[in-house]
Amino acid sequence: MDLTYTGAELVYREELRAWLARTLPALPPAPDPADWPARRAYDTGWQRRLHEAGYADVHWNADPTRRLIFLEETELAGAPYVGANFVGLLHAGPTIAAEGTAGQRERWLPPVLRGDEVWCQGFSEPGAGSDLASLRTRAVRDGDSYVVTGSKIWTSHAEVADWCELLVRTDPDAPRHRGISWLAMPMDLPGVTVRPLRTLAGTTEFAEVFLDEVRVPVANRVGAENDGWRVTMVTLSFERGTAFAGEVVACRRTLRELARMARGTGAWDDPVLRRRMGRLAAEFGVLWRLVQWNVSAGAPGVGGSVLKLRYSQARQELYDTAAEVLGPSGALDADRPWTSDRLSSLSYTIAAGTSQIQRNIVAERILGLPKGA
Amino acid sequence: MDFRLTEDQRALADGTRGLMARLYPAERLREDAAGAAAGTPVTLDRGMWRALGEAGFFALRLPEERGGLGLGLPEAVLVFEEAGRALLPGPLVTTHLAAGWVPGAAEGGTVVTAVDGELTEWLEASDRVLGSYDKAEPVRSVDPLTPLHRVVGGEPAGGVVGGGVTAGGVLEGGVTAGGVTAGELLTCAQQTGSAARTLELAVRHATTREQFGRPIGSFQAVKHLCADMLVRAEMARTAVRAAAVSGDLGETAAARLLADEAAVRNARDCLQVFGGMGFTWEAEVHLHIKRSWILRSRGRSVAECEERLAESLLDETLCGI
Ligand SMILES: Cc1cc2nc3c(=O)[nH]c(=O)nc-3n(C[C@H](O)[C@H](O)[C@H](O)COP(=O)(O)OP(=O)(O)OC[C@H]3O[C@@H](n4cnc5c(N)ncnc54)[C@H](O)[C@@H]3O)c2cc1C
């Protein structure tokens, strides 16, 4: 059990810190969250800078400790988050890297690293959420193409994506998990219609994607036909262990800001509030250690689910506490940043596998309890 | 950075689990509990205490030239996790802290307890009591295997708190370089071990007990109780080990909160999974509940830990992690 960093890791940290100090002041102002084209330009612009400085592939190739240092330092410096690059860098990209052919890797990976192309994730459907394997979007082989018909939902930043990692059913007669394939679909093909959905936070973070006889080249399939479920699992397990590393750091900073604000307003005199914040400090401190544990342990295992379950809950408690510090006049003002964070925190126990599904996974796969009915 | 256990640390943890299985197996725990119910006075098994001493349980952190194993707090928490798992009885933490300072403690020849608050554990069975008091009266302890005395006019030995030692305390064995309350962390480690054990018991029961024609563990309500137990146990273990390695006082307070929570709530959920059986004297569950209450009552209160952590949020010298 060693929590110290090596000399080389400390040098890496110092260099990164220096680069951030030089680079961040030159960034344009953050865009309006309602303006997706501007958000895309901002997020990909940041990715381009990372690429030029040699940090673009930190999520893929760096050793896990460096990746952790990267996540920590960028967050502490207030650097932009992956944003619209999320699916390309953290889902589709790693899948292609692991399962794609040499040609596919060459075609799709460099543009993601350079910030030239944006991906979205078309997995969920109106009828297939937690039960993803029940998805029904059909792909019928016709010569060199699949003809794809169906609809996807909750597709984050679909509006500005160039590519979609799409799960389709290629064999409707096979057992559920065996008839699925993974396709890279260009979003500008005829037959693709994107209808943005307004979230409870007021912005259009995700969309419905309707697919009407869209012709996707067979060459865009990653992995074998009907092997898409396994290919997908590679993606889903990729980063759970460190998924929230940067956010945990951000939450700890928010907690400190809240404490200072509470002292200023006098709310700090309330021992109930103080103690609640003390407990949150414990919670986020340990979540950070858990991230370090996951990084050390390598393969995403027990720690990934523990982190997802506990972090999503802690984040919601943090912003509920922020509302208390702000008082009604702040907490009910939708223009306060903590108010929008409070609203968006509500998705954390749903997105990327609900807390109930996480508990099922923990109980069945980690604890070995029998499957339910 | 590599948070994983080293090979030696893993061997130490495995070895200690083996030692516990020999010295204090679950059958022995249940026999002792049955004996207590039948009115047999609870005594400390001196043979077992000496065997612990021989295995280095108390001298673990003493330098080798003074007859110890020369290990540190990170290793000690691994050992105390196993002790907590087995519900090993006796004033383990205080004797461990007294090793090298109170003659015989390191070897397991002397049993050492400490005055801490109103109640003192294992007063009659101990050869040495750290701190002083005017008068002591036995209390019928809620934990049948932890005798308690209510002391009047109790005075902890300079700095002895929570079965441990505060910064600047007098027990040289108890204070690490950073002034961490070693004893507090060892108590946390025991709690963590108990939380892992009640999880294991619950999962085993949920897998074998059938109702409605199927194992109860296939019911989601039971599954989710068990999943939450795992989350608590993992969080607590991470907290305790990190605090032992970093020696940070804030992290120790965090470990305290999470380890107590894990032990107390996991034992409760375990009882729920056991149903009526969980409410009996025979089942091991109640012993974990009761011991977790005892250990939680040592030293700092929950409120003190939370206040300590809240205060650290305003500390401008702490930035980043
Ligand atoms: C902000 C946000 C962004 C998202 N982005 C994307 C994206 O980019 N691409 C994409 O493909 N998807 C995305 N999703 C979808 C997300 O993965 C699904 O919402 C999630 O998997 C849950 O599916 P569902 O919404 O259909 O809910 P349901 O599956 O209908 O669940 C409803 C409720 O039933 C419970 N439930 C369901 N099954 C079980 C069970 N077996 N046991 C116990 N309880 C159960 C759930 O826990 C939940 O409480 C996003 C979602 C959100 C909120």
mmCIF file of N, CA and C and ligand atoms in Angstrom, chain A residues 87 120-126 128-132 152-157 199 205-206 347 349-357 360, chain B residues 220 224, ligand 1:
data_model
loop_
_atom_site.group_PDB
_atom_site.id
_atom_site.type_symbol
_atom_site.label_atom_id
_atom_site.label_comp_id
_atom_site.label_asym_id
_atom_site.label_seq_id
_atom_site.Cartn_x
_atom_site.Cartn_y
_atom_site.Cartn_z
ATOM 1 N N VAL A 87 -17.998 10.427 -25.796
ATOM 2 C CA VAL A 87 -18.220 9.095 -26.371
ATOM 3 C C VAL A 87 -17.021 8.665 -27.214
ATOM 4 N N CYS A 120 -21.457 9.980 -30.884
ATOM 5 C CA CYS A 120 -22.493 9.827 -29.868
ATOM 6 C C CYS A 120 -22.787 8.332 -29.714
ATOM 7 N N GLN A 121 -23.587 8.006 -28.706
ATOM 8 C CA GLN A 121 -23.827 6.596 -28.378
ATOM 9 C C GLN A 121 -25.299 6.249 -28.581
ATOM 10 N N GLY A 122 -25.589 5.432 -29.569
ATOM 11 C CA GLY A 122 -26.967 5.019 -29.829
ATOM 12 C C GLY A 122 -27.223 3.616 -29.329
ATOM 13 N N PHE A 123 -27.393 3.500 -28.051
ATOM 14 C CA PHE A 123 -27.668 2.195 -27.447
ATOM 15 C C PHE A 123 -29.142 2.129 -27.016
ATOM 16 N N SER A 124 -29.535 3.015 -26.115
ATOM 17 C CA SER A 124 -30.880 2.950 -25.526
ATOM 18 C C SER A 124 -31.953 3.175 -26.578
ATOM 19 N N GLU A 125 -33.082 2.522 -26.347
ATOM 20 C CA GLU A 125 -34.253 2.696 -27.215
ATOM 21 C C GLU A 125 -35.463 2.916 -26.319
ATOM 22 N N PRO A 126 -36.564 3.380 -26.941
ATOM 23 C CA PRO A 126 -37.761 3.582 -26.114
ATOM 24 C C PRO A 126 -38.140 2.301 -25.352
ATOM 25 N N ALA A 128 -35.970 -0.267 -24.753
ATOM 26 C CA ALA A 128 -34.785 -0.954 -24.232
ATOM 27 C C ALA A 128 -33.897 0.019 -23.475
ATOM 28 N N GLY A 129 -34.067 0.070 -22.157
ATOM 29 C CA GLY A 129 -33.251 0.939 -21.314
ATOM 30 C C GLY A 129 -32.335 0.078 -20.471
ATOM 31 N N SER A 130 -32.765 -0.189 -19.242
ATOM 32 C CA SER A 130 -31.979 -1.088 -18.388
ATOM 33 C C SER A 130 -31.810 -2.437 -19.077
ATOM 34 N N ASP A 131 -32.863 -2.862 -19.745
ATOM 35 C CA ASP A 131 -32.806 -4.140 -20.458
ATOM 36 C C ASP A 131 -32.328 -3.892 -21.881
ATOM 37 N N LEU A 132 -31.076 -3.482 -21.973
ATOM 38 C CA LEU A 132 -30.522 -3.058 -23.255
ATOM 39 C C LEU A 132 -30.576 -4.172 -24.304
ATOM 40 N N LYS A 152 -33.630 5.372 -31.589
ATOM 41 C CA LYS A 152 -32.807 5.428 -30.384
ATOM 42 C C LYS A 152 -33.270 6.610 -29.551
ATOM 43 N N ILE A 153 -32.966 6.566 -28.262
ATOM 44 C CA ILE A 153 -33.414 7.665 -27.400
ATOM 45 C C ILE A 153 -32.369 7.942 -26.329
ATOM 46 N N TRP A 154 -32.434 9.131 -25.761
ATOM 47 C CA TRP A 154 -31.486 9.624 -24.743
ATOM 48 C C TRP A 154 -30.076 9.705 -25.314
ATOM 49 N N THR A 155 -29.946 9.928 -26.611
ATOM 50 C CA THR A 155 -28.631 9.964 -27.236
ATOM 51 C C THR A 155 -27.990 11.329 -26.955
ATOM 52 N N SER A 156 -26.995 11.325 -26.080
ATOM 53 C CA SER A 156 -26.375 12.589 -25.667
ATOM 54 C C SER A 156 -25.665 13.258 -26.836
ATOM 55 N N HIS A 157 -25.746 14.566 -26.903
ATOM 56 C CA HIS A 157 -25.172 15.447 -27.939
ATOM 57 C C HIS A 157 -25.267 14.877 -29.355
ATOM 58 N N THR A 199 -34.078 18.465 -21.334
ATOM 59 C CA THR A 199 -33.971 17.788 -20.036
ATOM 60 C C THR A 199 -34.613 18.648 -18.958
ATOM 61 N N GLU A 205 -29.635 18.220 -23.684
ATOM 62 C CA GLU A 205 -28.425 17.399 -23.584
ATOM 63 C C GLU A 205 -28.522 16.150 -24.431
ATOM 64 N N PHE A 206 -29.714 15.647 -24.606
ATOM 65 C CA PHE A 206 -29.845 14.413 -25.379
ATOM 66 C C PHE A 206 -30.991 14.525 -26.371
ATOM 67 N N SER A 347 -29.561 13.133 -12.653
ATOM 68 C CA SER A 347 -29.439 12.058 -13.653
ATOM 69 C C SER A 347 -28.413 11.000 -13.251
ATOM 70 N N THR A 349 -28.052 8.922 -10.857
ATOM 71 C CA THR A 349 -28.478 7.597 -10.393
ATOM 72 C C THR A 349 -29.247 6.855 -11.486
ATOM 73 N N ILE A 350 -29.304 7.453 -12.692
ATOM 74 C CA ILE A 350 -30.015 6.814 -13.805
ATOM 75 C C ILE A 350 -29.074 6.500 -14.965
ATOM 76 N N ALA A 351 -28.352 7.537 -15.427
ATOM 77 C CA ALA A 351 -27.523 7.365 -16.621
ATOM 78 C C ALA A 351 -26.445 6.310 -16.392
ATOM 79 N N ALA A 352 -26.053 5.657 -17.484
ATOM 80 C CA ALA A 352 -24.984 4.644 -17.456
ATOM 81 C C ALA A 352 -25.277 3.511 -16.468
ATOM 82 N N GLY A 353 -26.542 3.104 -16.403
ATOM 83 C CA GLY A 353 -26.908 2.003 -15.507
ATOM 84 C C GLY A 353 -27.462 2.543 -14.211
ATOM 85 N N THR A 354 -28.761 2.361 -13.972
ATOM 86 C CA THR A 354 -29.385 2.934 -12.780
ATOM 87 C C THR A 354 -28.799 2.304 -11.514
ATOM 88 N N SER A 355 -29.037 2.938 -10.387
ATOM 89 C CA SER A 355 -28.515 2.404 -9.129
ATOM 90 C C SER A 355 -29.082 1.015 -8.837
ATOM 91 N N GLN A 356 -30.331 0.805 -9.230
ATOM 92 C CA GLN A 356 -30.920 -0.519 -8.997
ATOM 93 C C GLN A 356 -30.192 -1.576 -9.832
ATOM 94 N N ILE A 357 -29.903 -1.218 -11.071
ATOM 95 C CA ILE A 357 -29.184 -2.166 -11.935
ATOM 96 C C ILE A 357 -27.774 -2.402 -11.395
ATOM 97 N N ASN A 360 -28.037 -4.847 -8.662
ATOM 98 C CA ASN A 360 -28.198 -6.203 -9.208
ATOM 99 C C ASN A 360 -26.841 -6.759 -9.635
ATOM 100 N N GLN B 220 -35.024 -9.452 -5.059
ATOM 101 C CA GLN B 220 -34.250 -8.234 -5.208
ATOM 102 C C GLN B 220 -34.130 -7.427 -3.922
ATOM 103 N N HIS B 224 -30.479 -6.316 -2.800
ATOM 104 C CA HIS B 224 -30.038 -4.928 -2.684
ATOM 105 C C HIS B 224 -29.533 -4.612 -1.282
HETATM 106 C C1 LIG C 1 -28.496 12.307 -18.829
HETATM 107 C C2 LIG C 1 -28.603 11.000 -19.542
HETATM 108 C C3 LIG C 1 -27.797 10.755 -20.646
HETATM 109 C C4 LIG C 1 -27.906 9.554 -21.344
HETATM 110 N N1 LIG C 1 -27.137 9.377 -22.460
HETATM 111 C C5 LIG C 1 -27.276 8.241 -23.199
HETATM 112 C C6 LIG C 1 -26.577 8.081 -24.423
HETATM 113 O O1 LIG C 1 -25.812 8.943 -24.828
HETATM 114 N N2 LIG C 1 -26.769 6.963 -25.141
HETATM 115 C C7 LIG C 1 -27.609 5.968 -24.706
HETATM 116 O O2 LIG C 1 -27.720 4.954 -25.398
HETATM 117 N N3 LIG C 1 -28.314 6.087 -23.548
HETATM 118 C C8 LIG C 1 -28.162 7.209 -22.786
HETATM 119 N N4 LIG C 1 -28.887 7.360 -21.622
HETATM 120 C C9 LIG C 1 -29.853 6.332 -21.268
HETATM 121 C C10 LIG C 1 -29.554 5.547 -20.008
HETATM 122 O O3 LIG C 1 -28.575 4.594 -20.234
HETATM 123 C C11 LIG C 1 -30.880 4.902 -19.560
HETATM 124 O O4 LIG C 1 -31.727 5.961 -19.152
HETATM 125 C C12 LIG C 1 -30.731 3.941 -18.433
HETATM 126 O O5 LIG C 1 -30.031 2.801 -18.838
HETATM 127 C C13 LIG C 1 -32.086 3.522 -17.855
HETATM 128 O O6 LIG C 1 -32.974 3.112 -18.848
HETATM 129 P P1 LIG C 1 -34.458 3.740 -18.914
HETATM 130 O O7 LIG C 1 -34.311 5.208 -18.897
HETATM 131 O O8 LIG C 1 -35.157 3.117 -20.057
HETATM 132 O O9 LIG C 1 -35.156 3.329 -17.572
HETATM 133 P P2 LIG C 1 -35.878 1.870 -17.210
HETATM 134 O O10 LIG C 1 -34.960 0.830 -17.659
HETATM 135 O O11 LIG C 1 -37.231 1.922 -17.818
HETATM 136 O O12 LIG C 1 -35.930 1.985 -15.695
HETATM 137 C C14 LIG C 1 -36.962 2.667 -14.961
HETATM 138 C C15 LIG C 1 -36.843 2.284 -13.486
HETATM 139 O O13 LIG C 1 -36.995 0.872 -13.343
HETATM 140 C C16 LIG C 1 -35.911 0.320 -12.657
HETATM 141 N N5 LIG C 1 -35.600 -1.018 -13.183
HETATM 142 C C17 LIG C 1 -35.553 -1.419 -14.476
HETATM 143 N N6 LIG C 1 -35.176 -2.690 -14.561
HETATM 144 C C18 LIG C 1 -34.966 -3.121 -13.303
HETATM 145 C C19 LIG C 1 -34.544 -4.348 -12.724
HETATM 146 N N7 LIG C 1 -34.220 -5.428 -13.460
HETATM 147 N N8 LIG C 1 -34.432 -4.410 -11.382
HETATM 148 C C20 LIG C 1 -34.726 -3.329 -10.613
HETATM 149 N N9 LIG C 1 -35.131 -2.157 -11.090
HETATM 150 C C21 LIG C 1 -35.240 -2.051 -12.423
HETATM 151 C C22 LIG C 1 -34.756 1.277 -12.931
HETATM 152 O O14 LIG C 1 -33.761 1.202 -11.922
HETATM 153 C C23 LIG C 1 -35.474 2.619 -12.915
HETATM 154 O O15 LIG C 1 -35.618 3.060 -11.596
HETATM 155 C C24 LIG C 1 -28.807 8.558 -20.909
HETATM 156 C C25 LIG C 1 -29.596 8.801 -19.785
HETATM 157 C C26 LIG C 1 -29.506 9.989 -19.106
HETATM 158 C C27 LIG C 1 -30.380 10.214 -17.923
#
